[in-house]
Amino acid sequence: MRFLHSTLALSALVAPWIVSAAAPEEATPSPAVAPAAPTTAPATAPSTATGPVTWADFVTSCQTPGQIALTYSEGPSEATMAMLETLREADAKVTFFANATWLQYMQYAGVARHAHMDGHLIGMTYRLPSDTSTGHTDDDLKNDIARHSRTIQDLIGVYPKYMKVHESNLKDVRLLNLVQSMGYTLVGFNLDEYDYKYNTAATAPQIADVYNAIFSKQMDAFGRRASYVVAGYDVPSTGAAAGLPKVINTIQTSGYDMVRLDGCANDKTPYKKDPILNNGYVGDAKSFGGADYKHGQKAVTYNPNAGGKGVGSSPAGGNGGTAPGEGKSSQDGGSLKKSAAPRTMAAVSTLLVLPALVCAYLL
Ligand SMILES: *[C@@H]1O[C@H](CO)[C@@H](O)[C@H](O)[C@H]1NC(C)=O
């Protein structure tokens, strides 16, 4: 309930036009996640204004109707390799918001590098050390953010620009203003794929039904495609990896175009020059507009009887995370175990927070 109150407080604070955020909907995904307005909303241009952050400053849709940007937060995890395999088969690109805390573990670091090399956009997640900015100076916070950013840069050679602030910190206006003043682009969503709810091999295929319901509703109401920024979770306790093949096939069948967030935002420079300073951005060959930029997708094979790809029904996420050619010493196994417990906890807290937050995001 604390989360709900916070969320409603935030809604009142920064989004007074959200008047219907009263009751969190948990059971029925399709009516709960209304499609975005069919307009090409000017939602994606990163604001350079110095005023307080509002939801309008978050990227929640794309510049071009028909685009869909899948994003996955809180990885890398045991689920990531399965997702990368599926995405490679589909020749499709997404955005991963890496949680830099996990990158101190060798196999997760390898997975993040792998995702970047495969041409996916890497952003960062950020969660305040004590879940509040109170008691921290601006410099403390900047340095903490920069520390995580540098961890990612050590792996992929560039500083992330697109940032997903952890759910429990979205009410922290001071943090939001700070990261925006540092030149980070805040990312929200307008489609929740409910992977934390459809989190078993048996239910993961229903994630695609969420997309399908939203696409159909949009088409019925407006006769044309909208654009979507999708929130998913790259943690093994969700159905994101198992549900992905069918999700891609649904996107393909419905005529949408899968894009990274830079393609979604028409942003040729999706990385920062500096982890702290707001002194400009850089792109690379795989960035929007670059020679190796890739969008779109192909249908992938999907066998529902096998429970989808990579993720079994075990809560540990099955064997999907084993990367061929990724060195695994017994020492690595040790760190993996050590990190497994907090991963599960993170997913559980997400479960509690999200149904309420979905309402706050409905614009
Ligand atoms: C990564 O996730 C854990 C669990 O939610 C959290 O404690 C930690 O602060 C996160 N790290 C970052 C950089 O957000």
mmCIF file of C-alpha atoms and ligand atoms in Angstrom:
data_model
loop_
_atom_site.group_PDB
_atom_site.id
_atom_site.type_symbol
_atom_site.label_atom_id
_atom_site.label_comp_id
_atom_site.label_asym_id
_atom_site.label_seq_id
_atom_site.Cartn_x
_atom_site.Cartn_y
_atom_site.Cartn_z
ATOM 1 C CA MET A 1 0.000 0.000 0.000
ATOM 2 C CA ARG A 2 2.891 2.280 0.657
ATOM 3 C CA PHE A 3 3.799 1.923 -2.996
ATOM 4 C CA LEU A 4 0.301 2.706 -4.118
ATOM 5 C CA HIS A 5 0.190 5.838 -2.020
ATOM 6 C CA SER A 6 3.524 6.930 -3.360
ATOM 7 C CA THR A 7 2.377 6.341 -6.861
ATOM 8 C CA LEU A 8 -0.794 8.282 -6.409
ATOM 9 C CA ALA A 9 1.134 11.064 -4.758
ATOM 10 C CA LEU A 10 3.437 11.163 -7.731
ATOM 11 C CA SER A 11 0.532 11.190 -10.125
ATOM 12 C CA ALA A 12 -0.926 14.144 -8.319
ATOM 13 C CA LEU A 13 2.407 15.867 -8.222
ATOM 14 C CA VAL A 14 3.676 15.568 -11.731
ATOM 15 C CA ALA A 15 0.738 14.457 -13.797
ATOM 16 C CA PRO A 16 -2.406 16.219 -12.672
ATOM 17 C CA TRP A 17 -4.164 15.200 -15.869
ATOM 18 C CA ILE A 18 -4.145 11.596 -14.743
ATOM 19 C CA VAL A 19 -7.475 11.474 -13.037
ATOM 20 C CA SER A 20 -8.237 7.809 -13.413
ATOM 21 C CA ALA A 21 -5.334 6.363 -11.495
ATOM 22 C CA ALA A 22 -7.517 5.328 -8.600
ATOM 23 C CA ALA A 23 -7.692 1.565 -8.673
ATOM 24 C CA PRO A 24 -4.785 -0.639 -9.648
ATOM 25 C CA GLU A 25 -5.914 -3.283 -12.097
ATOM 26 C CA GLU A 26 -4.235 -6.560 -11.551
ATOM 27 C CA ALA A 27 -6.237 -9.275 -13.169
ATOM 28 C CA THR A 28 -7.050 -8.154 -16.680
ATOM 29 C CA PRO A 29 -4.126 -6.962 -18.717
ATOM 30 C CA SER A 30 -5.873 -5.857 -21.846
ATOM 31 C CA PRO A 31 -8.276 -3.288 -20.432
ATOM 32 C CA ALA A 32 -5.725 -2.179 -17.845
ATOM 33 C CA VAL A 33 -3.085 -1.273 -20.387
ATOM 34 C CA ALA A 34 -4.827 1.078 -22.702
ATOM 35 C CA PRO A 35 -3.062 1.774 -25.966
ATOM 36 C CA ALA A 36 -1.315 5.021 -26.397
ATOM 37 C CA ALA A 37 -3.131 7.815 -28.082
ATOM 38 C CA PRO A 38 -2.768 7.285 -31.806
ATOM 39 C CA THR A 39 -1.137 10.622 -32.251
ATOM 40 C CA THR A 40 2.537 10.998 -32.891
ATOM 41 C CA ALA A 41 2.978 12.561 -29.524
ATOM 42 C CA PRO A 42 6.063 14.719 -29.088
ATOM 43 C CA ALA A 43 6.997 12.508 -26.183
ATOM 44 C CA THR A 44 10.446 11.390 -27.101
ATOM 45 C CA ALA A 45 12.486 14.517 -27.504
ATOM 46 C CA PRO A 46 14.760 14.669 -24.480
ATOM 47 C CA SER A 47 14.053 17.873 -22.676
ATOM 48 C CA THR A 48 16.845 20.289 -22.111
ATOM 49 C CA ALA A 49 14.655 22.475 -19.958
ATOM 50 C CA THR A 50 15.740 23.110 -16.415
ATOM 51 C CA GLY A 51 12.249 22.983 -14.934
ATOM 52 C CA PRO A 52 10.994 20.095 -12.817
ATOM 53 C CA VAL A 53 10.664 16.720 -14.483
ATOM 54 C CA THR A 54 7.191 15.578 -15.476
ATOM 55 C CA TRP A 55 6.007 12.409 -17.172
ATOM 56 C CA ALA A 56 6.167 14.320 -20.433
ATOM 57 C CA ASP A 57 9.952 14.192 -20.052
ATOM 58 C CA PHE A 58 9.927 10.391 -20.104
ATOM 59 C CA VAL A 59 10.190 8.512 -23.375
ATOM 60 C CA THR A 60 6.892 6.611 -23.493
ATOM 61 C CA SER A 61 6.276 6.286 -27.227
ATOM 62 C CA CYS A 62 8.166 6.512 -30.506
ATOM 63 C CA GLN A 63 8.356 9.262 -33.099
ATOM 64 C CA THR A 64 7.039 7.018 -35.857
ATOM 65 C CA PRO A 65 3.694 5.182 -35.700
ATOM 66 C CA GLY A 66 4.089 1.452 -36.181
ATOM 67 C CA GLN A 67 7.332 1.270 -34.220
ATOM 68 C CA ILE A 68 7.675 -0.828 -31.106
ATOM 69 C CA ALA A 69 10.654 -0.646 -28.762
ATOM 70 C CA LEU A 70 11.002 -3.616 -26.454
ATOM 71 C CA THR A 71 12.955 -2.730 -23.320
ATOM 72 C CA TYR A 72 14.166 -5.002 -20.538
ATOM 73 C CA SER A 73 15.220 -3.771 -17.112
ATOM 74 C CA GLU A 74 17.266 -5.159 -14.245
ATOM 75 C CA GLY A 75 19.423 -7.550 -16.219
ATOM 76 C CA PRO A 76 21.699 -9.089 -17.154
ATOM 77 C CA SER A 77 20.481 -12.338 -15.706
ATOM 78 C CA GLU A 78 20.183 -16.046 -16.386
ATOM 79 C CA ALA A 79 17.382 -15.174 -18.808
ATOM 80 C CA THR A 80 19.387 -12.839 -21.028
ATOM 81 C CA MET A 81 21.201 -15.413 -23.157
ATOM 82 C CA ALA A 82 17.943 -17.087 -24.124
ATOM 83 C CA MET A 83 16.551 -13.711 -25.134
ATOM 84 C CA LEU A 84 19.664 -12.929 -27.158
ATOM 85 C CA GLU A 85 19.342 -16.228 -29.002
ATOM 86 C CA THR A 86 15.719 -15.565 -29.860
ATOM 87 C CA LEU A 87 16.527 -12.024 -30.947
ATOM 88 C CA ARG A 88 19.360 -13.257 -33.140
ATOM 89 C CA GLU A 89 17.031 -15.695 -34.851
ATOM 90 C CA ALA A 90 14.527 -12.873 -35.347
ATOM 91 C CA ASP A 91 17.257 -10.468 -36.491
ATOM 92 C CA ALA A 92 15.640 -7.965 -34.124
ATOM 93 C CA LYS A 93 17.076 -5.356 -31.769
ATOM 94 C CA VAL A 94 15.871 -4.234 -28.368
ATOM 95 C CA THR A 95 17.095 -2.118 -25.463
ATOM 96 C CA PHE A 96 18.550 -3.581 -22.280
ATOM 97 C CA PHE A 97 18.766 -1.412 -19.169
ATOM 98 C CA ALA A 98 21.673 -2.961 -17.334
ATOM 99 C CA ASN A 99 21.721 -2.968 -13.560
ATOM 100 C CA ALA A 100 25.418 -2.306 -13.024
ATOM 101 C CA THR A 101 25.369 -4.001 -9.629
ATOM 102 C CA TRP A 102 25.218 -7.364 -11.388
ATOM 103 C CA LEU A 103 28.079 -6.546 -13.720
ATOM 104 C CA GLN A 104 30.660 -7.273 -11.049
ATOM 105 C CA TYR A 105 29.825 -10.930 -11.683
ATOM 106 C CA MET A 106 31.813 -12.269 -14.554
ATOM 107 C CA GLN A 107 29.079 -14.127 -16.376
ATOM 108 C CA TYR A 108 26.679 -11.221 -16.201
ATOM 109 C CA ALA A 109 29.385 -8.886 -17.454
ATOM 110 C CA GLY A 110 29.955 -11.247 -20.374
ATOM 111 C CA VAL A 111 26.271 -11.295 -21.150
ATOM 112 C CA ALA A 112 26.050 -7.497 -21.189
ATOM 113 C CA ARG A 113 28.977 -7.293 -23.587
ATOM 114 C CA HIS A 114 27.358 -9.976 -25.700
ATOM 115 C CA ALA A 115 24.116 -7.995 -25.888
ATOM 116 C CA HIS A 116 25.990 -4.896 -26.978
ATOM 117 C CA MET A 117 27.983 -6.792 -29.604
ATOM 118 C CA ASP A 118 24.741 -8.270 -30.924
ATOM 119 C CA GLY A 119 23.616 -4.741 -31.695
ATOM 120 C CA HIS A 120 21.211 -4.094 -28.857
ATOM 121 C CA LEU A 121 21.116 -0.695 -27.207
ATOM 122 C CA ILE A 122 22.433 -0.635 -23.661
ATOM 123 C CA GLY A 123 20.918 1.741 -21.157
ATOM 124 C CA MET A 124 21.147 1.678 -17.385
ATOM 125 C CA THR A 125 18.793 1.157 -14.494
ATOM 126 C CA TYR A 126 19.282 3.199 -11.383
ATOM 127 C CA ARG A 127 18.069 2.667 -7.858
ATOM 128 C CA LEU A 128 18.964 5.025 -5.020
ATOM 129 C CA PRO A 129 21.265 3.451 -2.432
ATOM 130 C CA SER A 130 18.757 3.779 0.420
ATOM 131 C CA ASP A 131 15.775 4.301 -1.859
ATOM 132 C CA THR A 132 15.746 7.999 -1.076
ATOM 133 C CA SER A 133 17.822 10.965 -2.141
ATOM 134 C CA THR A 134 17.331 12.504 1.305
ATOM 135 C CA GLY A 135 20.602 12.688 3.176
ATOM 136 C CA HIS A 136 22.686 12.569 0.000
ATOM 137 C CA THR A 137 24.211 15.644 -1.583
ATOM 138 C CA ASP A 138 23.826 16.209 -5.299
ATOM 139 C CA ASP A 139 27.490 15.329 -5.675
ATOM 140 C CA ASP A 140 27.007 12.060 -3.774
ATOM 141 C CA LEU A 141 24.189 11.095 -6.077
ATOM 142 C CA LYS A 142 26.004 12.154 -9.215
ATOM 143 C CA ASN A 143 29.029 10.147 -8.193
ATOM 144 C CA ASP A 144 26.929 7.088 -7.432
ATOM 145 C CA ILE A 145 25.211 7.288 -10.808
ATOM 146 C CA ALA A 146 28.555 7.850 -12.504
ATOM 147 C CA ARG A 147 30.074 4.835 -10.752
ATOM 148 C CA HIS A 148 27.425 2.572 -12.271
ATOM 149 C CA SER A 149 27.724 4.286 -15.616
ATOM 150 C CA ARG A 150 31.501 3.715 -15.640
ATOM 151 C CA THR A 151 30.999 0.037 -14.827
ATOM 152 C CA ILE A 152 28.923 -0.240 -17.987
ATOM 153 C CA GLN A 153 31.402 1.824 -19.980
ATOM 154 C CA ASP A 154 34.206 -0.494 -18.878
ATOM 155 C CA LEU A 155 32.339 -3.321 -20.593
ATOM 156 C CA ILE A 156 30.942 -1.782 -23.732
ATOM 157 C CA GLY A 157 33.130 1.265 -24.304
ATOM 158 C CA VAL A 158 30.383 3.886 -24.093
ATOM 159 C CA TYR A 159 28.452 5.575 -21.299
ATOM 160 C CA PRO A 160 24.728 4.853 -21.244
ATOM 161 C CA LYS A 161 22.318 7.704 -21.936
ATOM 162 C CA TYR A 162 18.909 6.043 -21.645
ATOM 163 C CA MET A 163 17.981 5.484 -18.026
ATOM 164 C CA LYS A 164 15.260 3.545 -16.292
ATOM 165 C CA VAL A 165 14.800 4.758 -12.736
ATOM 166 C CA HIS A 166 13.751 2.002 -10.372
ATOM 167 C CA GLU A 167 10.022 1.967 -9.605
ATOM 168 C CA SER A 168 10.497 2.778 -5.953
ATOM 169 C CA ASN A 169 12.425 5.946 -6.855
ATOM 170 C CA LEU A 170 10.036 7.368 -9.426
ATOM 171 C CA LYS A 171 8.489 9.601 -6.789
ATOM 172 C CA ASP A 172 11.870 11.134 -6.025
ATOM 173 C CA VAL A 173 11.584 14.353 -7.981
ATOM 174 C CA ARG A 174 14.994 15.502 -6.857
ATOM 175 C CA LEU A 175 16.616 12.415 -8.326
ATOM 176 C CA LEU A 176 14.679 12.765 -11.560
ATOM 177 C CA ASN A 177 15.690 16.398 -11.930
ATOM 178 C CA LEU A 178 19.286 15.532 -11.183
ATOM 179 C CA VAL A 179 19.605 12.748 -13.740
ATOM 180 C CA GLN A 180 17.921 14.904 -16.328
ATOM 181 C CA SER A 181 20.285 17.782 -15.615
ATOM 182 C CA MET A 182 23.142 15.314 -16.098
ATOM 183 C CA GLY A 183 21.877 14.709 -19.618
ATOM 184 C CA TYR A 184 20.347 11.276 -19.137
ATOM 185 C CA THR A 185 17.147 10.448 -21.011
ATOM 186 C CA LEU A 186 14.450 9.088 -18.723
ATOM 187 C CA VAL A 187 12.478 6.169 -20.089
ATOM 188 C CA GLY A 188 8.933 5.161 -19.177
ATOM 189 C CA PHE A 189 6.570 2.928 -21.122
ATOM 190 C CA ASN A 190 3.095 2.757 -22.595
ATOM 191 C CA LEU A 191 2.852 -1.018 -22.813
ATOM 192 C CA ASP A 192 3.475 -3.297 -19.852
ATOM 193 C CA GLU A 193 4.005 -6.814 -21.136
ATOM 194 C CA TYR A 194 3.140 -8.324 -17.737
ATOM 195 C CA ASP A 195 6.044 -10.761 -17.837
ATOM 196 C CA TYR A 196 6.230 -10.653 -14.030
ATOM 197 C CA LYS A 197 2.701 -12.004 -13.944
ATOM 198 C CA TYR A 198 2.923 -14.546 -16.783
ATOM 199 C CA ASN A 199 6.061 -15.998 -15.304
ATOM 200 C CA THR A 200 5.870 -19.737 -15.879
ATOM 201 C CA ALA A 201 6.450 -21.809 -18.992
ATOM 202 C CA ALA A 202 2.713 -22.484 -19.102
ATOM 203 C CA THR A 203 1.617 -18.845 -18.846
ATOM 204 C CA ALA A 204 4.453 -17.040 -20.671
ATOM 205 C CA PRO A 205 2.719 -17.403 -24.071
ATOM 206 C CA GLN A 206 -0.004 -15.140 -22.679
ATOM 207 C CA ILE A 207 2.465 -12.253 -22.814
ATOM 208 C CA ALA A 208 1.948 -12.232 -26.576
ATOM 209 C CA ASP A 209 -1.806 -12.057 -25.969
ATOM 210 C CA VAL A 210 -1.253 -8.788 -24.098
ATOM 211 C CA TYR A 211 0.370 -7.316 -27.208
ATOM 212 C CA ASN A 212 -2.272 -8.752 -29.458
ATOM 213 C CA ALA A 213 -5.117 -7.305 -27.391
ATOM 214 C CA ILE A 214 -3.535 -3.860 -27.400
ATOM 215 C CA PHE A 215 -2.768 -3.918 -31.129
ATOM 216 C CA SER A 216 -6.319 -5.016 -31.929
ATOM 217 C CA LYS A 217 -7.903 -2.474 -29.641
ATOM 218 C CA GLN A 218 -5.814 0.285 -31.187
ATOM 219 C CA MET A 219 -6.705 -0.827 -34.710
ATOM 220 C CA ASP A 220 -10.416 -1.158 -33.908
ATOM 221 C CA ALA A 221 -10.589 2.257 -32.287
ATOM 222 C CA PHE A 222 -8.386 4.290 -34.607
ATOM 223 C CA GLY A 223 -7.834 2.231 -37.742
ATOM 224 C CA ARG A 224 -4.087 2.756 -37.653
ATOM 225 C CA ARG A 225 -1.046 1.695 -35.720
ATOM 226 C CA ALA A 226 0.288 3.515 -32.692
ATOM 227 C CA SER A 227 3.846 3.257 -31.363
ATOM 228 C CA TYR A 228 4.934 1.533 -28.208
ATOM 229 C CA VAL A 229 7.660 1.530 -25.622
ATOM 230 C CA VAL A 230 7.337 -1.789 -23.841
ATOM 231 C CA ALA A 231 8.398 -2.465 -20.257
ATOM 232 C CA GLY A 232 9.792 -5.943 -19.678
ATOM 233 C CA TYR A 233 12.042 -7.489 -17.051
ATOM 234 C CA ASP A 234 15.263 -9.294 -17.800
ATOM 235 C CA VAL A 235 15.121 -11.403 -14.659
ATOM 236 C CA PRO A 236 14.682 -15.188 -14.549
ATOM 237 C CA SER A 237 11.571 -15.078 -12.411
ATOM 238 C CA THR A 238 9.566 -13.437 -15.197
ATOM 239 C CA GLY A 239 8.260 -15.017 -18.391
ATOM 240 C CA ALA A 240 10.049 -12.468 -20.601
ATOM 241 C CA ALA A 241 12.484 -14.950 -22.180
ATOM 242 C CA ALA A 242 9.988 -17.773 -22.568
ATOM 243 C CA GLY A 243 7.370 -15.474 -24.021
ATOM 244 C CA LEU A 244 9.640 -13.624 -26.435
ATOM 245 C CA PRO A 245 9.365 -15.883 -29.524
ATOM 246 C CA LYS A 246 5.603 -15.589 -29.595
ATOM 247 C CA VAL A 247 5.824 -11.862 -28.832
ATOM 248 C CA ILE A 248 8.050 -11.319 -31.863
ATOM 249 C CA ASN A 249 5.742 -13.364 -34.065
ATOM 250 C CA THR A 250 2.768 -11.345 -32.864
ATOM 251 C CA ILE A 251 4.604 -8.102 -33.617
ATOM 252 C CA GLN A 252 5.465 -9.437 -37.062
ATOM 253 C CA THR A 253 1.916 -10.575 -37.819
ATOM 254 C CA SER A 254 0.508 -7.230 -36.679
ATOM 255 C CA GLY A 255 2.821 -5.286 -38.957
ATOM 256 C CA TYR A 256 4.841 -3.440 -36.338
ATOM 257 C CA ASP A 257 8.527 -2.599 -36.661
ATOM 258 C CA MET A 258 10.871 -3.513 -33.801
ATOM 259 C CA VAL A 259 13.323 -0.751 -32.938
ATOM 260 C CA ARG A 260 15.889 0.120 -30.320
ATOM 261 C CA LEU A 261 15.119 3.219 -28.303
ATOM 262 C CA ASP A 262 17.422 5.322 -30.468
ATOM 263 C CA GLY A 263 15.420 4.291 -33.528
ATOM 264 C CA CYS A 264 12.248 4.977 -31.592
ATOM 265 C CA ALA A 265 13.441 8.478 -30.703
ATOM 266 C CA ASN A 266 15.276 9.225 -33.998
ATOM 267 C CA ASP A 267 18.381 9.661 -31.886
ATOM 268 C CA LYS A 268 21.721 9.294 -33.670
ATOM 269 C CA THR A 269 23.730 9.685 -30.468
ATOM 270 C CA PRO A 270 22.320 7.275 -27.868
ATOM 271 C CA TYR A 271 25.334 7.288 -25.533
ATOM 272 C CA LYS A 272 26.814 9.983 -23.275
ATOM 273 C CA LYS A 273 30.229 11.525 -23.640
ATOM 274 C CA ASP A 274 30.694 11.671 -19.896
ATOM 275 C CA PRO A 275 29.016 9.871 -16.993
ATOM 276 C CA ILE A 276 28.512 13.068 -14.968
ATOM 277 C CA LEU A 277 28.782 16.090 -17.220
ATOM 278 C CA ASN A 278 26.008 17.072 -19.553
ATOM 279 C CA ASN A 279 28.484 17.773 -22.336
ATOM 280 C CA GLY A 280 27.162 15.912 -25.315
ATOM 281 C CA TYR A 281 26.471 12.512 -26.775
ATOM 282 C CA VAL A 282 28.005 10.001 -29.122
ATOM 283 C CA GLY A 283 26.736 7.323 -31.464
ATOM 284 C CA ASP A 284 28.382 4.351 -33.087
ATOM 285 C CA ALA A 285 27.882 2.345 -36.283
ATOM 286 C CA LYS A 286 24.945 0.481 -34.760
ATOM 287 C CA SER A 287 23.187 3.640 -33.613
ATOM 288 C CA PHE A 288 20.171 5.040 -35.439
ATOM 289 C CA GLY A 289 21.447 6.506 -38.706
ATOM 290 C CA GLY A 290 24.682 4.501 -38.556
ATOM 291 C CA ALA A 291 25.830 2.073 -41.255
ATOM 292 C CA ASP A 292 25.031 -0.976 -39.120
ATOM 293 C CA TYR A 293 21.794 0.265 -37.573
ATOM 294 C CA LYS A 294 19.152 -2.457 -37.698
ATOM 295 C CA HIS A 295 15.420 -2.474 -37.149
ATOM 296 C CA GLY A 296 12.569 -4.835 -37.983
ATOM 297 C CA GLN A 297 12.218 -8.556 -37.287
ATOM 298 C CA LYS A 298 11.570 -11.967 -38.800
ATOM 299 C CA ALA A 299 9.219 -14.615 -37.466
ATOM 300 C CA VAL A 300 10.923 -17.169 -35.239
ATOM 301 C CA THR A 301 10.157 -20.799 -34.552
ATOM 302 C CA TYR A 302 8.143 -21.308 -31.465
ATOM 303 C CA ASN A 303 7.181 -24.565 -29.849
ATOM 304 C CA PRO A 304 4.718 -23.993 -27.036
ATOM 305 C CA ASN A 305 4.923 -27.647 -26.014
ATOM 306 C CA ALA A 306 8.559 -27.157 -25.187
ATOM 307 C CA GLY A 307 7.698 -24.216 -23.014
ATOM 308 C CA GLY A 308 9.176 -21.657 -25.315
ATOM 309 C CA LYS A 309 12.852 -20.913 -25.470
ATOM 310 C CA GLY A 310 15.405 -21.139 -22.778
ATOM 311 C CA VAL A 311 13.286 -20.860 -19.685
ATOM 312 C CA GLY A 312 11.857 -23.859 -17.959
ATOM 313 C CA SER A 313 9.216 -23.828 -15.303
ATOM 314 C CA SER A 314 11.805 -23.734 -12.545
ATOM 315 C CA PRO A 315 11.912 -20.441 -10.689
ATOM 316 C CA ALA A 316 15.652 -20.322 -11.243
ATOM 317 C CA GLY A 317 15.037 -19.681 -14.893
ATOM 318 C CA GLY A 318 16.091 -22.994 -16.377
ATOM 319 C CA ASN A 319 19.268 -23.417 -18.353
ATOM 320 C CA GLY A 320 18.765 -20.575 -20.771
ATOM 321 C CA GLY A 321 21.585 -18.526 -19.327
ATOM 322 C CA THR A 322 24.432 -20.825 -20.198
ATOM 323 C CA ALA A 323 26.439 -19.135 -22.839
ATOM 324 C CA PRO A 324 28.413 -21.350 -25.154
ATOM 325 C CA GLY A 325 31.987 -20.193 -25.087
ATOM 326 C CA GLU A 326 31.495 -18.096 -21.967
ATOM 327 C CA GLY A 327 34.113 -19.359 -19.547
ATOM 328 C CA LYS A 328 32.701 -20.955 -16.433
ATOM 329 C CA SER A 329 35.081 -21.726 -13.635
ATOM 330 C CA SER A 330 33.901 -23.031 -10.304
ATOM 331 C CA GLN A 331 34.676 -19.594 -8.972
ATOM 332 C CA ASP A 332 32.140 -18.128 -11.375
ATOM 333 C CA GLY A 333 29.603 -20.638 -10.169
ATOM 334 C CA GLY A 334 30.175 -19.303 -6.694
ATOM 335 C CA SER A 335 29.463 -15.713 -7.600
ATOM 336 C CA LEU A 336 26.463 -16.765 -9.599
ATOM 337 C CA LYS A 337 24.947 -18.444 -6.577
ATOM 338 C CA LYS A 338 25.734 -15.468 -4.472
ATOM 339 C CA SER A 339 23.804 -13.216 -6.798
ATOM 340 C CA ALA A 340 20.858 -15.488 -7.376
ATOM 341 C CA ALA A 341 19.064 -14.629 -4.152
ATOM 342 C CA PRO A 342 18.893 -10.854 -4.623
ATOM 343 C CA ARG A 343 17.716 -11.367 -8.218
ATOM 344 C CA THR A 344 14.637 -13.186 -7.016
ATOM 345 C CA MET A 345 13.967 -10.583 -4.380
ATOM 346 C CA ALA A 346 14.121 -7.842 -6.948
ATOM 347 C CA ALA A 347 11.487 -9.567 -9.022
ATOM 348 C CA VAL A 348 9.202 -9.997 -6.058
ATOM 349 C CA SER A 349 9.323 -6.342 -5.106
ATOM 350 C CA THR A 350 8.663 -5.447 -8.727
ATOM 351 C CA LEU A 351 5.529 -7.534 -8.599
ATOM 352 C CA LEU A 352 4.175 -5.525 -5.719
ATOM 353 C CA VAL A 353 4.888 -2.166 -7.210
ATOM 354 C CA LEU A 354 3.958 -2.468 -10.840
ATOM 355 C CA PRO A 355 0.197 -2.882 -10.906
ATOM 356 C CA ALA A 356 -0.126 0.488 -9.219
ATOM 357 C CA LEU A 357 2.464 2.108 -11.409
ATOM 358 C CA VAL A 358 0.795 1.072 -14.600
ATOM 359 C CA CYS A 359 -1.996 3.474 -13.757
ATOM 360 C CA ALA A 360 0.433 6.302 -13.282
ATOM 361 C CA TYR A 361 1.842 5.715 -16.729
ATOM 362 C CA LEU A 362 -1.463 5.822 -18.531
ATOM 363 C CA LEU A 363 -1.389 9.031 -20.441
HETATM 364 C C1 LIG B 1 20.339 -3.577 -8.875
HETATM 365 O O1 LIG B 1 19.249 -4.281 -8.284
HETATM 366 C C2 LIG B 1 19.352 -4.452 -6.883
HETATM 367 C C3 LIG B 1 18.128 -5.206 -6.451
HETATM 368 O O2 LIG B 1 16.956 -4.493 -6.753
HETATM 369 C C4 LIG B 1 19.455 -3.121 -6.206
HETATM 370 O O3 LIG B 1 19.661 -3.305 -4.826
HETATM 371 C C5 LIG B 1 20.585 -2.318 -6.790
HETATM 372 O O4 LIG B 1 20.576 -1.019 -6.232
HETATM 373 C C6 LIG B 1 20.416 -2.204 -8.294
HETATM 374 N N1 LIG B 1 21.522 -1.459 -8.851
HETATM 375 C C7 LIG B 1 21.324 -0.368 -9.565
HETATM 376 C C8 LIG B 1 22.548 0.269 -10.111
HETATM 377 O O5 LIG B 1 20.224 0.093 -9.804
#
